[in-house]
Coordinates of C-alpha atoms in Angstrom, one line a residue:
M633 CA 22.3 -29.2 -32.0
I634 CA 22.4 -25.5 -30.8
V635 CA 24.2 -23.2 -33.1
D636 CA 23.2 -19.7 -31.7
P637 CA 26.5 -18.4 -30.3
T638 CA 24.7 -16.5 -27.4
R639 CA 22.7 -19.5 -26.4
V640 CA 25.9 -21.7 -26.5
C641 CA 27.5 -19.3 -24.2
E642 CA 24.8 -19.4 -21.8
L643 CA 24.8 -23.2 -21.8
L644 CA 28.4 -23.2 -21.1
V645 CA 28.0 -20.9 -18.3
G646 CA 25.2 -23.1 -16.9
L647 CA 23.3 -20.8 -14.6
G648 CA 19.9 -20.9 -16.2
D649 CA 18.1 -17.7 -16.9
V650 CA 21.1 -15.3 -17.2
M651 CA 22.3 -13.4 -20.3
V652 CA 26.0 -13.6 -21.1
L653 CA 27.3 -10.0 -21.7
G654 CA 30.8 -10.8 -22.8
A655 CA 34.1 -12.4 -21.7
E656 CA 37.6 -11.2 -20.9
D657 CA 40.7 -13.3 -21.7
E658 CA 43.6 -12.0 -19.6
T659 CA 47.0 -13.4 -20.4
G660 CA 48.3 -15.4 -17.4
G661 CA 45.0 -14.6 -15.5
P662 CA 41.6 -16.0 -15.1
V663 CA 38.9 -16.0 -17.8
R664 CA 36.1 -13.5 -16.9
V665 CA 32.5 -14.0 -17.9
H666 CA 30.2 -11.1 -17.6
V667 CA 26.5 -11.9 -17.0
E668 CA 23.3 -10.4 -15.8
T669 CA 19.9 -11.8 -14.8
R670 CA 16.7 -11.9 -17.0
S671 CA 14.5 -11.6 -14.0
E672 CA 11.5 -9.4 -14.1
R673 CA 11.3 -6.1 -12.3
P674 CA 10.7 -7.0 -8.6
E675 CA 8.3 -5.4 -6.0
C676 CA 9.5 -3.3 -3.2
P677 CA 10.0 -5.6 -0.2
S678 CA 8.6 -3.0 2.1
C679 CA 5.6 -1.4 0.4
G680 CA 5.0 -3.8 -2.4
G681 CA 5.0 -1.1 -5.1
L682 CA 6.9 -1.0 -8.4
V683 CA 10.5 0.1 -8.4
W684 CA 12.9 1.8 -10.7
S685 CA 16.2 0.6 -12.0
K686 CA 18.9 2.8 -10.2
D687 CA 22.1 1.4 -11.7
Q688 CA 24.2 -1.7 -12.0
R689 CA 27.3 -2.8 -10.0
P690 CA 29.6 -5.4 -11.2
V691 CA 30.5 -8.1 -8.5
E692 CA 33.4 -10.5 -9.4
L693 CA 32.9 -14.0 -7.9
V694 CA 35.3 -17.0 -8.0
D695 CA 33.8 -19.7 -10.1
L696 CA 34.7 -23.3 -10.9
A697 CA 37.8 -23.7 -13.1
A698 CA 36.9 -23.7 -16.8
F699 CA 38.9 -25.6 -19.5
G700 CA 41.8 -25.8 -17.2
R701 CA 41.9 -22.2 -16.3
P702 CA 40.7 -20.3 -13.4
A703 CA 37.4 -18.5 -14.0
R704 CA 35.7 -15.6 -12.6
L705 CA 32.0 -14.7 -13.0
V706 CA 31.3 -10.9 -13.1
W707 CA 27.7 -10.5 -12.1
H708 CA 26.3 -7.1 -13.1
K709 CA 23.8 -6.8 -10.2
R710 CA 20.9 -4.4 -10.5
R711 CA 20.2 -1.9 -7.8
W712 CA 16.5 -0.9 -7.5
S713 CA 14.9 2.2 -6.1
C714 CA 11.5 2.5 -4.6
P715 CA 9.9 5.9 -5.7
A716 CA 7.4 6.1 -2.8
P717 CA 8.4 8.9 -0.6
S718 CA 7.0 7.2 2.5
C719 CA 8.8 3.9 1.9
P720 CA 11.7 3.3 4.4
V721 CA 13.5 1.1 2.0
G722 CA 14.9 3.6 -0.5
S723 CA 17.1 1.4 -2.6
F724 CA 18.1 -2.4 -2.7
T725 CA 20.2 -4.8 -4.6
E726 CA 18.9 -7.7 -6.5
T727 CA 19.5 -11.3 -5.2
A728 CA 19.9 -14.5 -7.0
P729 CA 20.7 -17.5 -4.7
H730 CA 21.4 -19.7 -7.7
I731 CA 24.3 -17.4 -8.7
A732 CA 25.8 -16.6 -5.3
A733 CA 24.8 -16.3 -1.7
A734 CA 24.9 -13.0 0.1
R735 CA 28.4 -11.8 1.3
V736 CA 30.2 -14.8 -0.2
A737 CA 32.9 -14.1 -2.8
M738 CA 32.2 -17.3 -4.7
T739 CA 29.4 -18.6 -6.8
D740 CA 27.0 -20.9 -5.3
R741 CA 28.1 -24.0 -7.4
A742 CA 31.6 -23.3 -6.5
G743 CA 30.9 -23.0 -2.9
R744 CA 29.2 -26.2 -2.6
W745 CA 31.9 -27.9 -4.7
V746 CA 34.7 -26.7 -2.4
T747 CA 32.7 -27.6 0.8
E748 CA 32.6 -31.2 -0.5
Q749 CA 36.3 -31.3 -1.7
V750 CA 37.5 -30.1 1.8
G751 CA 35.0 -31.7 4.0
R752 CA 34.4 -35.0 2.4
H753 CA 37.6 -35.6 0.4
K754 CA 39.9 -34.1 2.8
R755 CA 41.7 -31.8 0.4
S756 CA 43.5 -28.8 1.9
V757 CA 42.0 -25.2 1.6
N758 CA 45.3 -24.0 0.1
E759 CA 45.3 -26.7 -2.7
L760 CA 41.9 -25.5 -3.8
A761 CA 42.8 -21.8 -3.5
V762 CA 45.7 -22.7 -6.0
E763 CA 43.5 -24.5 -8.3
L764 CA 40.8 -21.8 -8.5
G765 CA 43.3 -19.0 -8.5
C766 CA 41.9 -17.1 -5.4
D767 CA 42.7 -16.3 -1.8
W768 CA 42.7 -18.8 1.0
H769 CA 40.1 -17.0 3.0
T770 CA 37.6 -17.2 0.0
I771 CA 37.7 -21.0 0.1
N772 CA 37.5 -21.1 3.8
D773 CA 34.6 -18.7 4.2
A774 CA 32.7 -20.8 1.6
V775 CA 33.4 -23.9 3.6
V776 CA 32.2 -22.4 6.8
A777 CA 29.2 -20.9 5.1
Y778 CA 28.0 -24.1 3.4
G779 CA 29.4 -26.5 6.0
T780 CA 27.8 -25.0 8.9
P781 CA 24.2 -26.1 8.0
L782 CA 25.5 -29.6 7.3
V783 CA 27.1 -30.0 10.7
E784 CA 24.2 -28.3 12.5
D785 CA 21.5 -30.5 10.7
P786 CA 19.2 -31.8 13.6
G787 CA 19.1 -35.3 11.8
R788 CA 22.8 -35.6 11.9
I789 CA 22.7 -36.7 15.4
G790 CA 20.3 -39.5 16.0
E791 CA 19.4 -41.6 19.1
V792 CA 22.5 -42.5 21.0
Q793 CA 22.7 -45.5 23.4
A794 CA 26.4 -45.2 24.4
L795 CA 28.1 -41.8 24.7
G796 CA 31.9 -41.5 24.9
L797 CA 34.0 -38.4 25.8
D798 CA 37.9 -38.0 25.2
E799 CA 40.2 -35.0 24.9
T800 CA 42.5 -34.3 22.0
L801 CA 45.0 -31.5 21.4
F802 CA 43.5 -28.6 19.5
A803 CA 46.6 -26.3 19.1
R804 CA 49.7 -24.8 20.7
L805 CA 49.0 -21.0 20.8
G806 CA 50.7 -18.0 22.0
R807 CA 54.3 -17.0 22.7
W808 CA 54.8 -19.9 25.0
R809 CA 53.0 -22.6 22.8
T810 CA 50.4 -23.2 25.4
Q811 CA 48.5 -26.3 24.8
N812 CA 44.8 -25.8 24.0
W813 CA 42.8 -28.9 24.2
S814 CA 39.3 -29.9 22.7
T815 CA 36.7 -32.5 23.8
S816 CA 35.4 -35.1 21.3
V817 CA 31.8 -36.3 21.9
V818 CA 31.2 -39.6 20.1
D819 CA 28.5 -42.2 19.7
V820 CA 30.6 -45.2 20.5
R821 CA 28.0 -47.7 19.1
R822 CA 28.0 -46.1 15.6
G823 CA 31.5 -44.6 15.8
Q824 CA 30.1 -41.2 14.9
L825 CA 31.8 -37.9 16.0
L826 CA 28.8 -35.9 17.4
D827 CA 30.5 -32.7 18.2
V828 CA 33.9 -31.0 19.2
L829 CA 34.0 -28.9 22.2
E830 CA 36.4 -26.2 23.1
G831 CA 38.5 -27.1 26.3
R832 CA 38.4 -30.3 28.3
S833 CA 36.5 -29.6 31.4
S834 CA 33.3 -31.0 32.8
A835 CA 31.8 -27.4 32.4
G836 CA 31.9 -27.7 28.7
A837 CA 30.4 -31.2 28.5
C838 CA 27.6 -30.3 30.8
E839 CA 26.8 -27.3 28.8
W840 CA 26.7 -29.5 25.6
L841 CA 24.5 -32.0 27.2
T842 CA 22.2 -29.2 28.5
G843 CA 21.5 -28.1 25.0
R844 CA 20.1 -31.7 24.2
D845 CA 16.4 -32.5 24.8
Q846 CA 15.6 -34.7 27.8
A847 CA 14.2 -37.5 25.8
W848 CA 17.5 -37.8 24.0
L849 CA 19.5 -37.8 27.3
D850 CA 17.2 -40.5 28.8
A851 CA 17.9 -42.9 25.7
I852 CA 21.6 -42.9 26.7
A853 CA 22.4 -46.1 28.6
W854 CA 26.0 -46.2 28.8
A855 CA 28.6 -43.5 29.5
V856 CA 32.0 -44.5 28.4
L857 CA 35.2 -42.6 29.7
D858 CA 38.8 -43.0 30.4
L859 CA 39.7 -42.8 34.1
S860 CA 38.9 -39.0 34.1
G861 CA 37.5 -37.0 36.9
P862 CA 35.9 -34.3 34.8
W863 CA 34.1 -36.8 32.5
R864 CA 32.8 -38.6 35.5
L865 CA 31.6 -35.4 37.0
A866 CA 29.8 -34.4 33.7
F867 CA 28.0 -37.9 33.3
T868 CA 27.1 -38.0 37.0
T869 CA 25.5 -34.5 36.8
M870 CA 23.7 -34.8 33.3
L871 CA 23.2 -38.5 32.9
P872 CA 22.5 -39.9 36.4
N873 CA 20.7 -42.9 35.0
A874 CA 23.4 -44.0 32.6
V875 CA 25.8 -46.6 33.7
Q876 CA 29.4 -45.4 33.5
V877 CA 31.8 -47.7 31.9
A878 CA 35.7 -47.3 32.3
D879 CA 37.6 -47.9 29.1
P880 CA 39.6 -51.3 29.3
F881 CA 42.5 -49.8 27.4
H882 CA 43.1 -47.1 29.7
L883 CA 43.0 -49.3 32.8
V884 CA 45.7 -51.6 31.3
K885 CA 47.8 -48.7 30.1
L886 CA 47.6 -47.4 33.6
A887 CA 48.8 -50.7 34.9
N888 CA 51.7 -51.0 32.5
T889 CA 52.6 -47.2 33.5
R890 CA 52.8 -48.2 37.2
L891 CA 54.9 -51.2 36.3
D892 CA 57.3 -49.0 34.3
E893 CA 57.5 -46.5 37.2
V894 CA 58.5 -49.3 39.6
R895 CA 61.2 -50.7 37.0
R896 CA 62.7 -47.2 36.6
R897 CA 62.8 -46.6 40.3
V898 CA 64.4 -49.9 41.2
Q899 CA 66.9 -49.4 38.4
H900 CA 68.0 -46.1 40.0
E901 CA 68.1 -47.5 43.5
T902 CA 70.2 -50.5 42.5
L903 CA 72.6 -48.9 40.0
G904 CA 72.3 -45.3 40.7
H905 CA 71.6 -44.1 37.1
R906 CA 69.0 -44.3 34.4
G907 CA 68.8 -47.4 32.3
H908 CA 71.7 -48.1 30.0
R909 CA 71.7 -50.5 27.2
N910 CA 73.3 -53.5 29.0
D911 CA 71.4 -53.0 32.3
P912 CA 69.1 -56.1 33.1
L913 CA 66.0 -54.0 33.9
Y914 CA 66.6 -51.7 31.0
R915 CA 66.7 -54.8 28.6
S916 CA 63.6 -56.2 30.2
R917 CA 61.4 -53.1 29.6
R918 CA 59.6 -54.5 26.3
L919 CA 59.2 -58.0 27.8
L920 CA 57.7 -56.6 30.9
T921 CA 54.9 -54.8 29.1
K922 CA 54.2 -57.8 26.7
A923 CA 51.1 -59.9 27.4
A924 CA 52.2 -62.9 29.4
E925 CA 50.4 -65.3 26.8
R926 CA 52.5 -63.7 24.0
L927 CA 55.7 -64.8 25.4
D928 CA 57.1 -67.9 24.1
D929 CA 59.5 -70.1 26.2
K930 CA 62.5 -68.1 25.0
G931 CA 61.0 -64.8 26.1
T932 CA 59.8 -66.2 29.5
T933 CA 63.3 -67.6 30.2
K934 CA 64.8 -64.3 29.2
L935 CA 62.5 -62.2 31.3
T936 CA 63.1 -64.5 34.4
G937 CA 66.9 -64.2 34.0
L938 CA 66.8 -60.6 33.7
L939 CA 64.5 -60.0 36.7
E940 CA 66.8 -62.4 38.7
A941 CA 69.8 -60.3 37.8
G942 CA 68.3 -56.7 38.3
D943 CA 65.6 -57.1 40.8
P944 CA 67.0 -58.0 44.0
R945 CA 63.8 -57.4 46.1
G946 CA 61.3 -58.8 43.7
E947 CA 59.5 -55.4 43.3
V948 CA 59.5 -55.4 39.5
R949 CA 58.3 -59.0 39.5
T950 CA 55.4 -58.2 41.9
A951 CA 54.3 -55.3 39.7
W952 CA 54.6 -57.5 36.6
H953 CA 52.2 -59.8 38.2
A954 CA 49.9 -57.2 39.4
K955 CA 49.6 -55.9 35.7
E956 CA 48.8 -59.5 34.5
V957 CA 46.0 -59.8 37.2
V958 CA 44.6 -56.4 36.0
R959 CA 44.5 -57.8 32.5
S960 CA 42.7 -60.8 33.7
I961 CA 39.7 -58.7 34.9
Y962 CA 38.3 -58.9 31.3
D963 CA 38.6 -62.7 31.2
H964 CA 35.5 -62.9 33.3
T965 CA 32.0 -63.3 31.7
D966 CA 29.8 -62.8 34.8
P967 CA 29.2 -59.2 35.8
D968 CA 28.6 -59.8 39.5
L969 CA 31.6 -62.1 39.7
A970 CA 33.7 -59.3 37.9
L971 CA 32.7 -56.6 40.2
E972 CA 33.7 -58.9 43.3
F973 CA 37.0 -59.6 41.7
V974 CA 37.7 -56.1 40.9
T975 CA 36.7 -55.2 44.6
Q976 CA 39.1 -57.7 46.0
L977 CA 41.9 -56.9 43.5
G978 CA 41.7 -53.3 44.6
T979 CA 42.1 -54.3 48.2
D980 CA 44.9 -56.8 47.5
L981 CA 47.1 -54.3 45.6
Q982 CA 46.9 -51.9 48.6
D983 CA 48.8 -54.4 50.7
E984 CA 51.9 -53.1 52.4
S985 CA 53.9 -55.7 50.8
C986 CA 53.3 -54.2 47.4
P987 CA 55.5 -51.4 45.9
P988 CA 54.1 -48.0 46.5
E989 CA 53.4 -47.5 42.9
I990 CA 51.1 -50.7 42.9
R991 CA 49.4 -49.5 46.0
Q992 CA 48.6 -46.3 44.2
L993 CA 47.1 -48.6 41.2
G994 CA 45.1 -50.5 43.9
R995 CA 43.5 -47.2 45.2
T996 CA 42.6 -46.2 41.7
I997 CA 41.0 -49.5 41.0
T998 CA 39.0 -49.2 44.2
K999 CA 37.9 -45.7 43.4
W1000 CA 36.6 -46.8 39.9
R1001 CA 35.7 -50.4 40.7
T1002 CA 32.0 -50.0 39.6
Q1003 CA 33.0 -48.4 36.3
I1004 CA 35.6 -51.0 35.5
A1005 CA 33.1 -53.9 36.2
A1006 CA 30.3 -52.2 34.2
W1007 CA 32.3 -53.3 31.0
H1008 CA 31.1 -56.7 31.5
Q1009 CA 27.5 -55.5 31.1
A1010 CA 27.9 -53.0 28.3
H1011 CA 30.9 -54.5 26.2
V1012 CA 31.5 -50.9 24.9
S1013 CA 34.7 -49.1 25.0
N1014 CA 36.2 -45.6 24.1
G1015 CA 37.8 -47.2 20.9
P1016 CA 35.6 -45.5 18.6
T1017 CA 36.2 -42.2 20.5
E1018 CA 40.0 -42.8 20.0
A1019 CA 39.5 -43.6 16.3
A1020 CA 37.5 -40.3 16.0
N1021 CA 40.5 -38.6 17.5
N1022 CA 42.6 -40.1 14.8
L1023 CA 40.4 -38.7 12.1
I1024 CA 40.7 -35.4 13.7
K1025 CA 44.4 -35.6 13.6
V1026 CA 44.2 -36.5 9.9
V1027 CA 42.4 -33.1 9.3
K1028 CA 45.0 -31.3 11.3
R1029 CA 47.7 -32.6 9.4
I1030 CA 46.1 -31.7 6.0
A1031 CA 45.6 -28.2 7.4
F1032 CA 48.9 -28.0 8.9
G1033 CA 47.4 -27.1 12.1
F1034 CA 44.6 -24.7 13.3
K1035 CA 44.4 -21.5 15.2
S1036 CA 40.7 -20.8 14.8
F1037 CA 38.5 -23.2 16.8
R1038 CA 35.5 -22.4 14.5
N1039 CA 37.5 -23.6 11.3
Y1040 CA 38.7 -26.6 13.3
R1041 CA 35.2 -27.7 14.5
I1042 CA 33.6 -27.3 11.1
R1043 CA 36.5 -29.1 9.3
T1044 CA 36.5 -32.1 11.7
L1045 CA 32.8 -32.5 11.8
L1046 CA 32.5 -32.5 7.9
Y1047 CA 35.1 -35.2 7.8
A1048 CA 34.4 -37.4 10.7
G1049 CA 30.8 -36.2 12.0
Q1050 CA 29.0 -38.2 9.1
P1051 CA 26.9 -35.2 7.8
N1052 CA 24.2 -36.1 5.1
W1053 CA 26.0 -35.1 2.0
D1054 CA 22.8 -35.3 0.0
L1055 CA 21.6 -32.1 1.7
L1056 CA 24.5 -30.2 0.3
A1057 CA 22.7 -29.4 -2.9
T1058 CA 19.7 -27.8 -0.9
V1059 CA 21.2 -26.3 2.3
T1060 CA 21.0 -22.5 2.6
P1061 CA 24.5 -21.3 3.4
A1062 CA 25.1 -19.5 6.7
S1063 CA 26.5 -15.9 6.6
P1064 CA 30.2 -16.0 7.2
T1065 CA 29.8 -13.1 9.7
T1066 CA 27.2 -15.1 11.8
S1067 CA 28.7 -18.7 11.5
P1068 CA 29.7 -20.1 15.0

């Protein structure tokens, strides 16, 4: 057992080769521990000669809480002066990375701890600021400094076979609360968020893909997207050999949207107003979007009666059948037969006997027929991309929204980007002034 008070203090501080000079106990405030290093006199980084001790400057750093109280480590940093008149250095300040990184107002151990708490355990920055008794920016700067090398680790993004793109709302900014979007890049086979891009244009996606090496791009066999023109342009430009796959959910959702548009139009044409509680078509809205196989006999009878009462020209019934046929695309197992079926379906839905909304659906299916049928070969979807977007929304809710895209990107990638947390103990923190 160690009984030397000085050594006991040094063990409690836990920073290795440092000397504890004293402590301050401020009532109602943090406890301050004053330390200095025991390092030997360094050499001049420029000329390599011996240097002189010029003075000491105390630097107060936020540290981990001690015994239930906020703590501060006051590091008395030595300033050294080179006596050589020809040396351009003049004077410099000592560094000790195990105590604190340069230009970070927090000890190294505290910076790594708050990064894991925010990024891995999704705690809010404000919660940690209250716990450590410091400013919000102090915690956030540390998360950015230590989190940047984790998310930029080249080993985080491995080989990708199926790549998905989707957009999600980043923030509403400015006086008019203008929507600002971001693009999620996801490995849909592993469900890993690879990166978050500013904006939702094909240019941003192309720029990101340009930054990847050609071997990585060539390994991508499937490019998964919703029925989005910008994503198709990006994949066609940057991944010409990858097979594009249209997400099944978005196609069925589009069919349900067109069905609902027909119902609302017929409702207004027959009754002259929007749906009321007792209107037949309004009462049928949930049954119409429900899968046919999920309707029991009572539901089928009810839907049939409501359509007979509120759909005199049979347009809603036609749209409902069209939606069900679109759903049946994914009942096929043969890729060639599926492509033939989708091609014929797109043509049939453009017949003059169909409502205009369904003809529009037919044109969309014809335009995307190869991407729709490709699902029968790949069997991948944008479901993992939507799941990554849900994780992003969790981070946004915890943070009560973001204004800085840098903070938004780092926080979301730390939580949903699957960084290697084993590297946290060894990474070199990025300078807060140079972090992206």
